[in-house]
Amino acid sequence: MTQIYGIAAHPVAHSLSPQMQQAAFDALGLPARFERFDIAPEELGTFINRVRQEGICGLAVSLPLKEIIIPFLDEISETAKKIGAVNTVYWKGSCLCGENTDAPGFWEAVSYSLPKYSHIKAAVIGAGGASRAIVFALKEQGIAVSIFNRTIEKAKALAADFDGNAQTLDDFQASGFDLVVNATSVGLKSDLSPVLEPDWEGFAGVAFDAVFDPLQTRFLQDARAHGATIITGETMLLNQGIRQFEIWTGKNAPAEVMQEALSQTLTL
Ligand code: ATR
C-alpha cells in the first residue's frame, strides 16, 4: 500500500521538499507519495487529528507551523525543545514525535569549510526563526556567536536564550569573524543584501546564506568579491531533508539523487 508523507506549511506551493523527498523514495523503490498540505495555523489541530487517523507516515513542517505544532505532538526531542521549533514529525510506535533537523542540517552545510582551530567566531545576521536553529547549532559546537539584527531587542532576546552577544545591524563588520551567516529573508527573490558591500572589507572567512532563491544572492556575491568562501543555502535544505528521510524510513538517504532533484528546480 502506498504510504503518505508530506510537507505542512502555509503557503506550501513554493516548497522544494516534495521534489527532493519524492526523488529519494523513488530511488529506493519505496511505495510512498510525498504530498503538499496547505494548513493555516487555525486548521493545525484538525490536521494533526487527520495525521493520526489516516496514519500519515511523516511530515516536514515549515512556516508558520514550526512553533505552534509543538503542543499537538506526544513527544519532542531535546534539540527541538531548545530551539522551540519542529520541522520533522515522525512516528515512534503509536507516539507522534517532533524533531528539528534544521540545526544539524545547517552545521553539516558549513562545518567542512570552517577552520579547524577551536576559537571560531561566527556572526549571525537576523533574529527570527531561522536564526534560532542556526545560533543553537553554533553554540552546540562551542562557537562564539554575535547576533546582528535590525531590531536590537530581538537580537538581545535570542542572545539571552543561547548565550550569544547581541548587536545592532548598523554595527556589523565582517572582518574578525570566521563565519558570517545571513539568516534574514533579505535577498529572497531580490538583489538586496542585509549587509552593505563595504562591510565585507578584510573578510577572508566563510559566508553562508540561508536564502536559496536565487542561489547566488547579493550577500554571497559581495562576500566572494572580497575573498570569502561561499556556501549556498540549498546545502542546508538538502542536509535537513536527508536527515528527515532517514528518520522517516530508517534507511540511508540517496543524497546525490536528492541534490540533483533540488538543483533541477533552483536558479543560479
Ligand atoms: P524567519 O522565521 O524566517 O527567520 P522572521 O521571524 O520574520 O522570519 O525573521 C526575519 C528576520 O529578517 C528578522 O531578523 C528581521 O529583522 P527584524 O527583527 O528587525 O524585523 C530580518 N529582516 C527582515 N527584513 C529585513 C530588512 N529589510 N533589513 C534587515 N533585516 C531584515
PDB file of C-alpha atoms and ligand atoms in Angstrom:
ATOM      1  CA  MET A   1       0.000   0.000   0.000  1.00  0.00           C
ATOM      2  CA  THR A   2       1.282   3.479  -0.813  1.00  0.00           C
ATOM      3  CA  GLN A   3       2.492   5.316   2.259  1.00  0.00           C
ATOM      4  CA  ILE A   4       1.686   9.007   2.548  1.00  0.00           C
ATOM      5  CA  TYR A   5       4.211  11.608   3.679  1.00  0.00           C
ATOM      6  CA  GLY A   6       4.097  15.341   3.122  1.00  0.00           C
ATOM      7  CA  ILE A   7       5.015  18.886   3.966  1.00  0.00           C
ATOM      8  CA  ALA A   8       2.679  21.007   6.062  1.00  0.00           C
ATOM      9  CA  ALA A   9       3.076  24.767   5.584  1.00  0.00           C
ATOM     10  CA  HIS A  10       1.076  27.879   4.671  1.00  0.00           C
ATOM     11  CA  PRO A  11       1.600  28.694   1.865  1.00  0.00           C
ATOM     12  CA  VAL A  12       3.127  25.442   0.648  1.00  0.00           C
ATOM     13  CA  ALA A  13       3.205  25.778  -3.140  1.00  0.00           C
ATOM     14  CA  HIS A  14       6.799  27.049  -3.301  1.00  0.00           C
ATOM     15  CA  SER A  15       8.277  24.264  -1.152  1.00  0.00           C
ATOM     16  CA  LEU A  16      11.006  22.159  -2.751  1.00  0.00           C
ATOM     17  CA  SER A  17      10.672  19.290  -0.258  1.00  0.00           C
ATOM     18  CA  PRO A  18       8.226  17.321  -2.475  1.00  0.00           C
ATOM     19  CA  GLN A  19      10.651  17.095  -5.417  1.00  0.00           C
ATOM     20  CA  MET A  20      13.575  16.241  -3.140  1.00  0.00           C
ATOM     21  CA  GLN A  21      11.783  13.648  -0.978  1.00  0.00           C
ATOM     22  CA  GLN A  22       9.790  12.013  -3.785  1.00  0.00           C
ATOM     23  CA  ALA A  23      13.019  11.530  -5.742  1.00  0.00           C
ATOM     24  CA  ALA A  24      14.520   9.809  -2.691  1.00  0.00           C
ATOM     25  CA  PHE A  25      11.533   7.480  -2.185  1.00  0.00           C
ATOM     26  CA  ASP A  26      11.518   6.615  -5.896  1.00  0.00           C
ATOM     27  CA  ALA A  27      15.276   5.982  -5.997  1.00  0.00           C
ATOM     28  CA  LEU A  28      14.949   3.428  -3.200  1.00  0.00           C
ATOM     29  CA  GLY A  29      11.828   1.886  -4.762  1.00  0.00           C
ATOM     30  CA  LEU A  30       9.725   2.683  -1.699  1.00  0.00           C
ATOM     31  CA  PRO A  31       5.954   2.804  -2.288  1.00  0.00           C
ATOM     32  CA  ALA A  32       5.452   6.316  -0.931  1.00  0.00           C
ATOM     33  CA  ARG A  33       3.853   9.556  -2.061  1.00  0.00           C
ATOM     34  CA  PHE A  34       5.028  12.925  -0.739  1.00  0.00           C
ATOM     35  CA  GLU A  35       2.202  15.474  -0.724  1.00  0.00           C
ATOM     36  CA  ARG A  36       1.742  19.181  -0.112  1.00  0.00           C
ATOM     37  CA  PHE A  37      -0.568  20.047   2.793  1.00  0.00           C
ATOM     38  CA  ASP A  38      -1.554  23.717   2.869  1.00  0.00           C
ATOM     39  CA  ILE A  39      -2.550  24.154   6.517  1.00  0.00           C
ATOM     40  CA  ALA A  40      -3.472  27.525   8.004  1.00  0.00           C
ATOM     41  CA  PRO A  41      -2.496  27.840  11.694  1.00  0.00           C
ATOM     42  CA  GLU A  42      -6.117  27.578  12.858  1.00  0.00           C
ATOM     43  CA  GLU A  43      -6.521  24.284  10.955  1.00  0.00           C
ATOM     44  CA  LEU A  44      -3.496  22.621  12.524  1.00  0.00           C
ATOM     45  CA  GLY A  45      -5.345  20.750  15.309  1.00  0.00           C
ATOM     46  CA  THR A  46      -7.802  19.230  12.839  1.00  0.00           C
ATOM     47  CA  PHE A  47      -4.959  18.340  10.504  1.00  0.00           C
ATOM     48  CA  ILE A  48      -2.963  16.562  13.221  1.00  0.00           C
ATOM     49  CA  ASN A  49      -6.085  14.518  14.061  1.00  0.00           C
ATOM     50  CA  ARG A  50      -6.178  13.540  10.406  1.00  0.00           C
ATOM     51  CA  VAL A  51      -2.481  12.569  10.510  1.00  0.00           C
ATOM     52  CA  ARG A  52      -3.270  10.293  13.463  1.00  0.00           C
ATOM     53  CA  GLN A  53      -6.442   8.793  11.976  1.00  0.00           C
ATOM     54  CA  GLU A  54      -5.167   8.248   8.451  1.00  0.00           C
ATOM     55  CA  GLY A  55      -1.764   7.087   9.630  1.00  0.00           C
ATOM     56  CA  ILE A  56       0.148   9.662   7.559  1.00  0.00           C
ATOM     57  CA  CYS A  57       3.682   8.343   7.980  1.00  0.00           C
ATOM     58  CA  GLY A  58       5.707  11.507   8.376  1.00  0.00           C
ATOM     59  CA  LEU A  59       5.690  15.271   7.904  1.00  0.00           C
ATOM     60  CA  ALA A  60       8.097  18.011   7.061  1.00  0.00           C
ATOM     61  CA  VAL A  61       6.885  21.171   8.808  1.00  0.00           C
ATOM     62  CA  SER A  62       7.554  24.707   7.642  1.00  0.00           C
ATOM     63  CA  LEU A  63       6.385  28.275   8.232  1.00  0.00           C
ATOM     64  CA  PRO A  64       4.228  29.299  10.039  1.00  0.00           C
ATOM     65  CA  LEU A  65       3.660  25.969  11.816  1.00  0.00           C
ATOM     66  CA  LYS A  66       7.073  25.064  13.256  1.00  0.00           C
ATOM     67  CA  GLU A  67       6.485  26.506  16.725  1.00  0.00           C
ATOM     68  CA  ILE A  68       2.735  26.093  17.094  1.00  0.00           C
ATOM     69  CA  ILE A  69       2.798  22.378  16.205  1.00  0.00           C
ATOM     70  CA  ILE A  70       4.636  21.506  19.436  1.00  0.00           C
ATOM     71  CA  PRO A  71       1.589  21.198  21.754  1.00  0.00           C
ATOM     72  CA  PHE A  72      -0.138  18.847  19.288  1.00  0.00           C
ATOM     73  CA  LEU A  73       2.663  16.247  19.453  1.00  0.00           C
ATOM     74  CA  ASP A  74       3.193  13.475  22.015  1.00  0.00           C
ATOM     75  CA  GLU A  75       6.936  13.915  22.383  1.00  0.00           C
ATOM     76  CA  ILE A  76       9.601  16.298  21.100  1.00  0.00           C
ATOM     77  CA  SER A  77      13.376  15.932  21.087  1.00  0.00           C
ATOM     78  CA  GLU A  78      15.712  17.935  23.307  1.00  0.00           C
ATOM     79  CA  THR A  79      17.005  19.785  20.237  1.00  0.00           C
ATOM     80  CA  ALA A  80      13.502  20.766  19.099  1.00  0.00           C
ATOM     81  CA  LYS A  81      12.661  21.788  22.662  1.00  0.00           C
ATOM     82  CA  LYS A  82      15.698  24.056  22.977  1.00  0.00           C
ATOM     83  CA  ILE A  83      15.131  25.656  19.575  1.00  0.00           C
ATOM     84  CA  GLY A  84      11.397  25.868  20.217  1.00  0.00           C
ATOM     85  CA  ALA A  85      10.584  24.607  16.730  1.00  0.00           C
ATOM     86  CA  VAL A  86       9.832  21.312  14.996  1.00  0.00           C
ATOM     87  CA  ASN A  87      10.499  20.745  11.294  1.00  0.00           C
ATOM     88  CA  THR A  88      10.046  16.951  11.257  1.00  0.00           C
ATOM     89  CA  VAL A  89       7.170  14.797  12.537  1.00  0.00           C
ATOM     90  CA  TYR A  90       7.505  11.027  12.701  1.00  0.00           C
ATOM     91  CA  TRP A  91       6.023   8.009  14.434  1.00  0.00           C
ATOM     92  CA  LYS A  92       7.752   6.055  17.195  1.00  0.00           C
ATOM     93  CA  GLY A  93       5.287   3.224  17.746  1.00  0.00           C
ATOM     94  CA  SER A  94       1.996   4.979  18.489  1.00  0.00           C
ATOM     95  CA  CYS A  95       3.788   8.137  19.630  1.00  0.00           C
ATOM     96  CA  LEU A  96       3.717  11.129  17.262  1.00  0.00           C
ATOM     97  CA  CYS A  97       7.108  12.783  17.703  1.00  0.00           C
ATOM     98  CA  GLY A  98       8.759  16.064  16.733  1.00  0.00           C
ATOM     99  CA  GLU A  99      12.392  16.663  15.770  1.00  0.00           C
ATOM    100  CA  ASN A 100      14.384  19.589  14.398  1.00  0.00           C
ATOM    101  CA  THR A 101      16.808  18.761  11.573  1.00  0.00           C
ATOM    102  CA  ASP A 102      17.431  22.402  10.596  1.00  0.00           C
ATOM    103  CA  ALA A 103      20.180  22.817  13.199  1.00  0.00           C
ATOM    104  CA  PRO A 104      22.244  19.741  12.235  1.00  0.00           C
ATOM    105  CA  GLY A 105      21.434  20.408   8.565  1.00  0.00           C
ATOM    106  CA  PHE A 106      22.968  23.857   8.872  1.00  0.00           C
ATOM    107  CA  TRP A 107      26.025  22.580  10.729  1.00  0.00           C
ATOM    108  CA  GLU A 108      26.664  19.874   8.120  1.00  0.00           C
ATOM    109  CA  ALA A 109      26.413  22.521   5.408  1.00  0.00           C
ATOM    110  CA  VAL A 110      29.126  24.760   6.884  1.00  0.00           C
ATOM    111  CA  SER A 111      31.349  22.618   9.111  1.00  0.00           C
ATOM    112  CA  TYR A 112      33.615  21.171   6.402  1.00  0.00           C
ATOM    113  CA  SER A 113      34.587  24.651   5.218  1.00  0.00           C
ATOM    114  CA  LEU A 114      35.420  26.104   8.636  1.00  0.00           C
ATOM    115  CA  PRO A 115      38.951  26.363  10.013  1.00  0.00           C
ATOM    116  CA  LYS A 116      39.988  23.574  12.372  1.00  0.00           C
ATOM    117  CA  TYR A 117      41.100  25.810  15.247  1.00  0.00           C
ATOM    118  CA  SER A 118      38.908  25.881  18.311  1.00  0.00           C
ATOM    119  CA  HIS A 119      38.111  29.560  18.818  1.00  0.00           C
ATOM    120  CA  ILE A 120      35.869  30.099  15.834  1.00  0.00           C
ATOM    121  CA  LYS A 121      33.874  33.325  15.830  1.00  0.00           C
ATOM    122  CA  ALA A 122      30.554  33.499  13.989  1.00  0.00           C
ATOM    123  CA  ALA A 123      28.232  36.367  13.109  1.00  0.00           C
ATOM    124  CA  VAL A 124      24.563  35.584  12.506  1.00  0.00           C
ATOM    125  CA  ILE A 125      22.502  38.273  10.810  1.00  0.00           C
ATOM    126  CA  GLY A 126      18.836  38.170  11.777  1.00  0.00           C
ATOM    127  CA  ALA A 127      16.988  37.094  14.909  1.00  0.00           C
ATOM    128  CA  GLY A 128      13.912  35.245  13.616  1.00  0.00           C
ATOM    129  CA  GLY A 129      13.033  31.553  13.478  1.00  0.00           C
ATOM    130  CA  ALA A 130      15.811  30.601  11.048  1.00  0.00           C
ATOM    131  CA  SER A 131      18.373  32.315  13.277  1.00  0.00           C
ATOM    132  CA  ARG A 132      17.293  30.328  16.346  1.00  0.00           C
ATOM    133  CA  ALA A 133      18.183  26.959  14.790  1.00  0.00           C
ATOM    134  CA  ILE A 134      21.459  28.340  13.417  1.00  0.00           C
ATOM    135  CA  VAL A 135      22.551  30.010  16.659  1.00  0.00           C
ATOM    136  CA  PHE A 136      21.650  26.838  18.574  1.00  0.00           C
ATOM    137  CA  ALA A 137      23.748  24.715  16.177  1.00  0.00           C
ATOM    138  CA  LEU A 138      26.767  27.016  16.511  1.00  0.00           C
ATOM    139  CA  LYS A 139      26.582  27.211  20.294  1.00  0.00           C
ATOM    140  CA  GLU A 140      26.359  23.397  20.458  1.00  0.00           C
ATOM    141  CA  GLN A 141      29.792  23.389  18.834  1.00  0.00           C
ATOM    142  CA  GLY A 142      31.145  25.831  21.378  1.00  0.00           C
ATOM    143  CA  ILE A 143      31.430  28.638  18.826  1.00  0.00           C
ATOM    144  CA  ALA A 144      31.229  32.274  19.955  1.00  0.00           C
ATOM    145  CA  VAL A 145      28.206  33.841  18.248  1.00  0.00           C
ATOM    146  CA  SER A 146      27.402  37.508  17.685  1.00  0.00           C
ATOM    147  CA  ILE A 147      23.837  38.181  16.567  1.00  0.00           C
ATOM    148  CA  PHE A 148      23.285  41.290  14.462  1.00  0.00           C
ATOM    149  CA  ASN A 149      19.709  42.390  13.946  1.00  0.00           C
ATOM    150  CA  ARG A 150      17.918  45.465  12.663  1.00  0.00           C
ATOM    151  CA  THR A 151      15.746  45.370  15.791  1.00  0.00           C
ATOM    152  CA  ILE A 152      18.199  45.101  18.671  1.00  0.00           C
ATOM    153  CA  GLU A 153      15.586  43.859  21.189  1.00  0.00           C
ATOM    154  CA  LYS A 154      15.077  40.675  19.164  1.00  0.00           C
ATOM    155  CA  ALA A 155      18.834  40.111  18.957  1.00  0.00           C
ATOM    156  CA  LYS A 156      19.066  40.542  22.728  1.00  0.00           C
ATOM    157  CA  ALA A 157      16.265  38.059  23.380  1.00  0.00           C
ATOM    158  CA  LEU A 158      17.901  35.441  21.136  1.00  0.00           C
ATOM    159  CA  ALA A 159      21.346  36.096  22.611  1.00  0.00           C
ATOM    160  CA  ALA A 160      19.955  35.650  26.124  1.00  0.00           C
ATOM    161  CA  ASP A 161      18.445  32.251  25.218  1.00  0.00           C
ATOM    162  CA  PHE A 162      21.676  30.894  23.751  1.00  0.00           C
ATOM    163  CA  ASP A 163      24.454  32.798  25.485  1.00  0.00           C
ATOM    164  CA  GLY A 164      25.315  34.904  22.443  1.00  0.00           C
ATOM    165  CA  ASN A 165      26.244  38.522  22.005  1.00  0.00           C
ATOM    166  CA  ALA A 166      23.667  40.966  20.577  1.00  0.00           C
ATOM    167  CA  GLN A 167      24.397  43.926  18.327  1.00  0.00           C
ATOM    168  CA  THR A 168      22.536  46.189  16.000  1.00  0.00           C
ATOM    169  CA  LEU A 169      22.922  45.511  12.288  1.00  0.00           C
ATOM    170  CA  ASP A 170      24.330  49.008  11.769  1.00  0.00           C
ATOM    171  CA  ASP A 171      27.453  47.941  13.703  1.00  0.00           C
ATOM    172  CA  PHE A 172      28.177  44.896  11.530  1.00  0.00           C
ATOM    173  CA  GLN A 173      31.693  44.481  10.130  1.00  0.00           C
ATOM    174  CA  ALA A 174      32.626  41.065   8.705  1.00  0.00           C
ATOM    175  CA  SER A 175      36.336  41.340   9.404  1.00  0.00           C
ATOM    176  CA  GLY A 176      37.371  39.375  12.514  1.00  0.00           C
ATOM    177  CA  PHE A 177      34.731  36.660  12.035  1.00  0.00           C
ATOM    178  CA  ASP A 178      35.433  33.191  10.621  1.00  0.00           C
ATOM    179  CA  LEU A 179      31.819  32.648   9.570  1.00  0.00           C
ATOM    180  CA  VAL A 180      29.069  35.089   8.595  1.00  0.00           C
ATOM    181  CA  VAL A 181      25.509  33.813   8.131  1.00  0.00           C
ATOM    182  CA  ASN A 182      22.548  35.584   6.593  1.00  0.00           C
ATOM    183  CA  ALA A 183      19.500  34.259   8.435  1.00  0.00           C
ATOM    184  CA  THR A 184      17.198  37.110   7.410  1.00  0.00           C
ATOM    185  CA  SER A 185      14.861  36.896   4.447  1.00  0.00           C
ATOM    186  CA  VAL A 186      16.678  39.775   2.710  1.00  0.00           C
ATOM    187  CA  GLY A 187      17.845  38.663  -0.737  1.00  0.00           C
ATOM    188  CA  LEU A 188      14.935  36.323  -1.357  1.00  0.00           C
ATOM    189  CA  LYS A 189      13.834  36.918  -4.960  1.00  0.00           C
ATOM    190  CA  SER A 190      15.720  40.226  -4.934  1.00  0.00           C
ATOM    191  CA  ASP A 191      19.200  41.619  -5.458  1.00  0.00           C
ATOM    192  CA  LEU A 192      19.371  43.043  -1.923  1.00  0.00           C
ATOM    193  CA  SER A 193      21.674  42.171   0.961  1.00  0.00           C
ATOM    194  CA  PRO A 194      21.236  42.869   4.691  1.00  0.00           C
ATOM    195  CA  VAL A 195      24.939  43.832   4.682  1.00  0.00           C
ATOM    196  CA  LEU A 196      26.460  46.846   2.955  1.00  0.00           C
ATOM    197  CA  GLU A 197      29.146  45.911   0.436  1.00  0.00           C
ATOM    198  CA  PRO A 198      31.986  47.774   2.218  1.00  0.00           C
ATOM    199  CA  ASP A 199      31.197  45.863   5.443  1.00  0.00           C
ATOM    200  CA  TRP A 200      32.926  42.811   3.876  1.00  0.00           C
ATOM    201  CA  GLU A 201      36.244  44.648   3.785  1.00  0.00           C
ATOM    202  CA  GLY A 202      39.061  42.466   5.138  1.00  0.00           C
ATOM    203  CA  PHE A 203      36.939  39.297   5.372  1.00  0.00           C
ATOM    204  CA  ALA A 204      38.504  36.021   4.229  1.00  0.00           C
ATOM    205  CA  GLY A 205      36.261  33.555   6.073  1.00  0.00           C
ATOM    206  CA  VAL A 206      33.160  31.576   5.146  1.00  0.00           C
ATOM    207  CA  ALA A 207      29.830  33.168   4.187  1.00  0.00           C
ATOM    208  CA  PHE A 208      26.601  31.162   4.253  1.00  0.00           C
ATOM    209  CA  ASP A 209      23.172  32.398   3.133  1.00  0.00           C
ATOM    210  CA  ALA A 210      20.025  30.624   4.337  1.00  0.00           C
ATOM    211  CA  VAL A 211      18.248  32.201   1.331  1.00  0.00           C
ATOM    212  CA  PHE A 212      18.457  29.886  -1.708  1.00  0.00           C
ATOM    213  CA  ASP A 213      16.300  31.685  -4.267  1.00  0.00           C
ATOM    214  CA  PRO A 214      18.415  32.838  -6.032  1.00  0.00           C
ATOM    215  CA  LEU A 215      21.394  30.664  -5.075  1.00  0.00           C
ATOM    216  CA  GLN A 216      23.967  33.367  -5.750  1.00  0.00           C
ATOM    217  CA  THR A 217      22.463  36.055  -3.547  1.00  0.00           C
ATOM    218  CA  ARG A 218      23.816  39.598  -3.427  1.00  0.00           C
ATOM    219  CA  PHE A 219      25.098  38.750   0.108  1.00  0.00           C
ATOM    220  CA  LEU A 220      27.190  35.846  -1.250  1.00  0.00           C
ATOM    221  CA  GLN A 221      28.333  37.696  -4.375  1.00  0.00           C
ATOM    222  CA  ASP A 222      29.640  40.596  -2.284  1.00  0.00           C
ATOM    223  CA  ALA A 223      31.322  38.230   0.192  1.00  0.00           C
ATOM    224  CA  ARG A 224      33.040  36.332  -2.610  1.00  0.00           C
ATOM    225  CA  ALA A 225      34.219  39.519  -4.273  1.00  0.00           C
ATOM    226  CA  HIS A 226      36.065  40.303  -1.042  1.00  0.00           C
ATOM    227  CA  GLY A 227      37.705  36.860  -0.915  1.00  0.00           C
ATOM    228  CA  ALA A 228      35.245  34.768   1.126  1.00  0.00           C
ATOM    229  CA  THR A 229      34.489  31.088   0.656  1.00  0.00           C
ATOM    230  CA  ILE A 230      30.754  30.937  -0.013  1.00  0.00           C
ATOM    231  CA  ILE A 231      28.193  28.231   0.745  1.00  0.00           C
ATOM    232  CA  THR A 232      24.782  28.451  -0.898  1.00  0.00           C
ATOM    233  CA  GLY A 233      21.574  27.893   1.034  1.00  0.00           C
ATOM    234  CA  GLU A 234      20.378  24.751  -0.709  1.00  0.00           C
ATOM    235  CA  THR A 235      23.090  22.792   1.146  1.00  0.00           C
ATOM    236  CA  MET A 236      21.169  23.324   4.409  1.00  0.00           C
ATOM    237  CA  LEU A 237      17.892  22.423   2.709  1.00  0.00           C
ATOM    238  CA  LEU A 238      19.463  19.244   1.359  1.00  0.00           C
ATOM    239  CA  ASN A 239      21.064  18.213   4.656  1.00  0.00           C
ATOM    240  CA  GLN A 240      17.957  18.804   6.745  1.00  0.00           C
ATOM    241  CA  GLY A 241      15.987  16.818   4.151  1.00  0.00           C
ATOM    242  CA  ILE A 242      18.461  13.929   4.209  1.00  0.00           C
ATOM    243  CA  ARG A 243      18.036  13.672   7.974  1.00  0.00           C
ATOM    244  CA  GLN A 244      14.248  13.805   7.657  1.00  0.00           C
ATOM    245  CA  PHE A 245      14.257  10.973   5.137  1.00  0.00           C
ATOM    246  CA  GLU A 246      16.457   8.844   7.388  1.00  0.00           C
ATOM    247  CA  ILE A 247      14.245   9.498  10.431  1.00  0.00           C
ATOM    248  CA  TRP A 248      11.101   8.522   8.477  1.00  0.00           C
ATOM    249  CA  THR A 249      12.451   5.440   6.717  1.00  0.00           C
ATOM    250  CA  GLY A 250      15.399   4.246   8.820  1.00  0.00           C
ATOM    251  CA  LYS A 251      17.337   3.932   5.557  1.00  0.00           C
ATOM    252  CA  ASN A 252      20.362   5.800   4.206  1.00  0.00           C
ATOM    253  CA  ALA A 253      19.110   8.688   2.082  1.00  0.00           C
ATOM    254  CA  PRO A 254      20.217   8.800  -1.569  1.00  0.00           C
ATOM    255  CA  ALA A 255      21.945  12.164  -1.146  1.00  0.00           C
ATOM    256  CA  GLU A 256      23.040  12.602  -4.767  1.00  0.00           C
ATOM    257  CA  VAL A 257      19.554  11.908  -6.096  1.00  0.00           C
ATOM    258  CA  MET A 258      18.106  14.447  -3.664  1.00  0.00           C
ATOM    259  CA  GLN A 259      20.729  17.019  -4.609  1.00  0.00           C
ATOM    260  CA  GLU A 260      20.005  16.504  -8.288  1.00  0.00           C
ATOM    261  CA  ALA A 261      16.252  16.894  -7.722  1.00  0.00           C
ATOM    262  CA  LEU A 262      16.901  20.169  -5.915  1.00  0.00           C
ATOM    263  CA  SER A 263      19.311  21.580  -8.440  1.00  0.00           C
ATOM    264  CA  GLN A 264      16.805  20.971 -11.235  1.00  0.00           C
ATOM    265  CA  THR A 265      14.429  23.414  -9.542  1.00  0.00           C
ATOM    266  CA  LEU A 266      16.868  26.073  -8.346  1.00  0.00           C
ATOM    267  CA  THR A 267      18.168  29.046 -10.282  1.00  0.00           C
ATOM    268  CA  LEU A 268      21.677  30.416 -10.251  1.00  0.00           C
TER     269      LEU A 268
HETATM  270  P1  ATR B   1      12.129  33.633   9.920  1.00  0.00           P
HETATM  271  O1  ATR B   1      11.272  32.919  10.913  1.00  0.00           O
HETATM  272  O2  ATR B   1      12.058  33.076   8.532  1.00  0.00           O
HETATM  273  O3  ATR B   1      13.542  33.805  10.365  1.00  0.00           O
HETATM  274  P2  ATR B   1      11.177  36.232  10.769  1.00  0.00           P
HETATM  275  O4  ATR B   1      10.913  35.685  12.122  1.00  0.00           O
HETATM  276  O5  ATR B   1      10.170  37.094  10.147  1.00  0.00           O
HETATM  277  O6  ATR B   1      11.467  35.071   9.727  1.00  0.00           O
HETATM  278  O7  ATR B   1      12.587  36.991  10.832  1.00  0.00           O
HETATM  279  C1  ATR B   1      13.025  37.716   9.769  1.00  0.00           C
HETATM  280  C2  ATR B   1      14.392  38.293  10.111  1.00  0.00           C
HETATM  281  O8  ATR B   1      14.812  39.050   8.987  1.00  0.00           O
HETATM  282  C3  ATR B   1      14.382  39.254  11.293  1.00  0.00           C
HETATM  283  O9  ATR B   1      15.626  39.165  11.957  1.00  0.00           O
HETATM  284  C4  ATR B   1      14.228  40.601  10.608  1.00  0.00           C
HETATM  285  O10 ATR B   1      14.709  41.714  11.331  1.00  0.00           O
HETATM  286  P3  ATR B   1      13.769  42.479  12.405  1.00  0.00           P
HETATM  287  O11 ATR B   1      13.773  41.607  13.623  1.00  0.00           O
HETATM  288  O12 ATR B   1      14.419  43.780  12.605  1.00  0.00           O
HETATM  289  O13 ATR B   1      12.417  42.591  11.764  1.00  0.00           O
HETATM  290  C5  ATR B   1      15.077  40.384   9.393  1.00  0.00           C
HETATM  291  N1  ATR B   1      14.752  41.317   8.317  1.00  0.00           N
HETATM  292  C6  ATR B   1      13.658  41.301   7.525  1.00  0.00           C
HETATM  293  N2  ATR B   1      13.707  42.311   6.623  1.00  0.00           N
HETATM  294  C7  ATR B   1      14.863  42.986   6.879  1.00  0.00           C
HETATM  295  C8  ATR B   1      15.498  44.114   6.284  1.00  0.00           C
HETATM  296  N3  ATR B   1      14.955  44.761   5.238  1.00  0.00           N
HETATM  297  N4  ATR B   1      16.685  44.515   6.785  1.00  0.00           N
HETATM  298  C9  ATR B   1      17.263  43.866   7.820  1.00  0.00           C
HETATM  299  N5  ATR B   1      16.706  42.790   8.432  1.00  0.00           N
HETATM  300  C10 ATR B   1      15.532  42.354   7.958  1.00  0.00           C
END
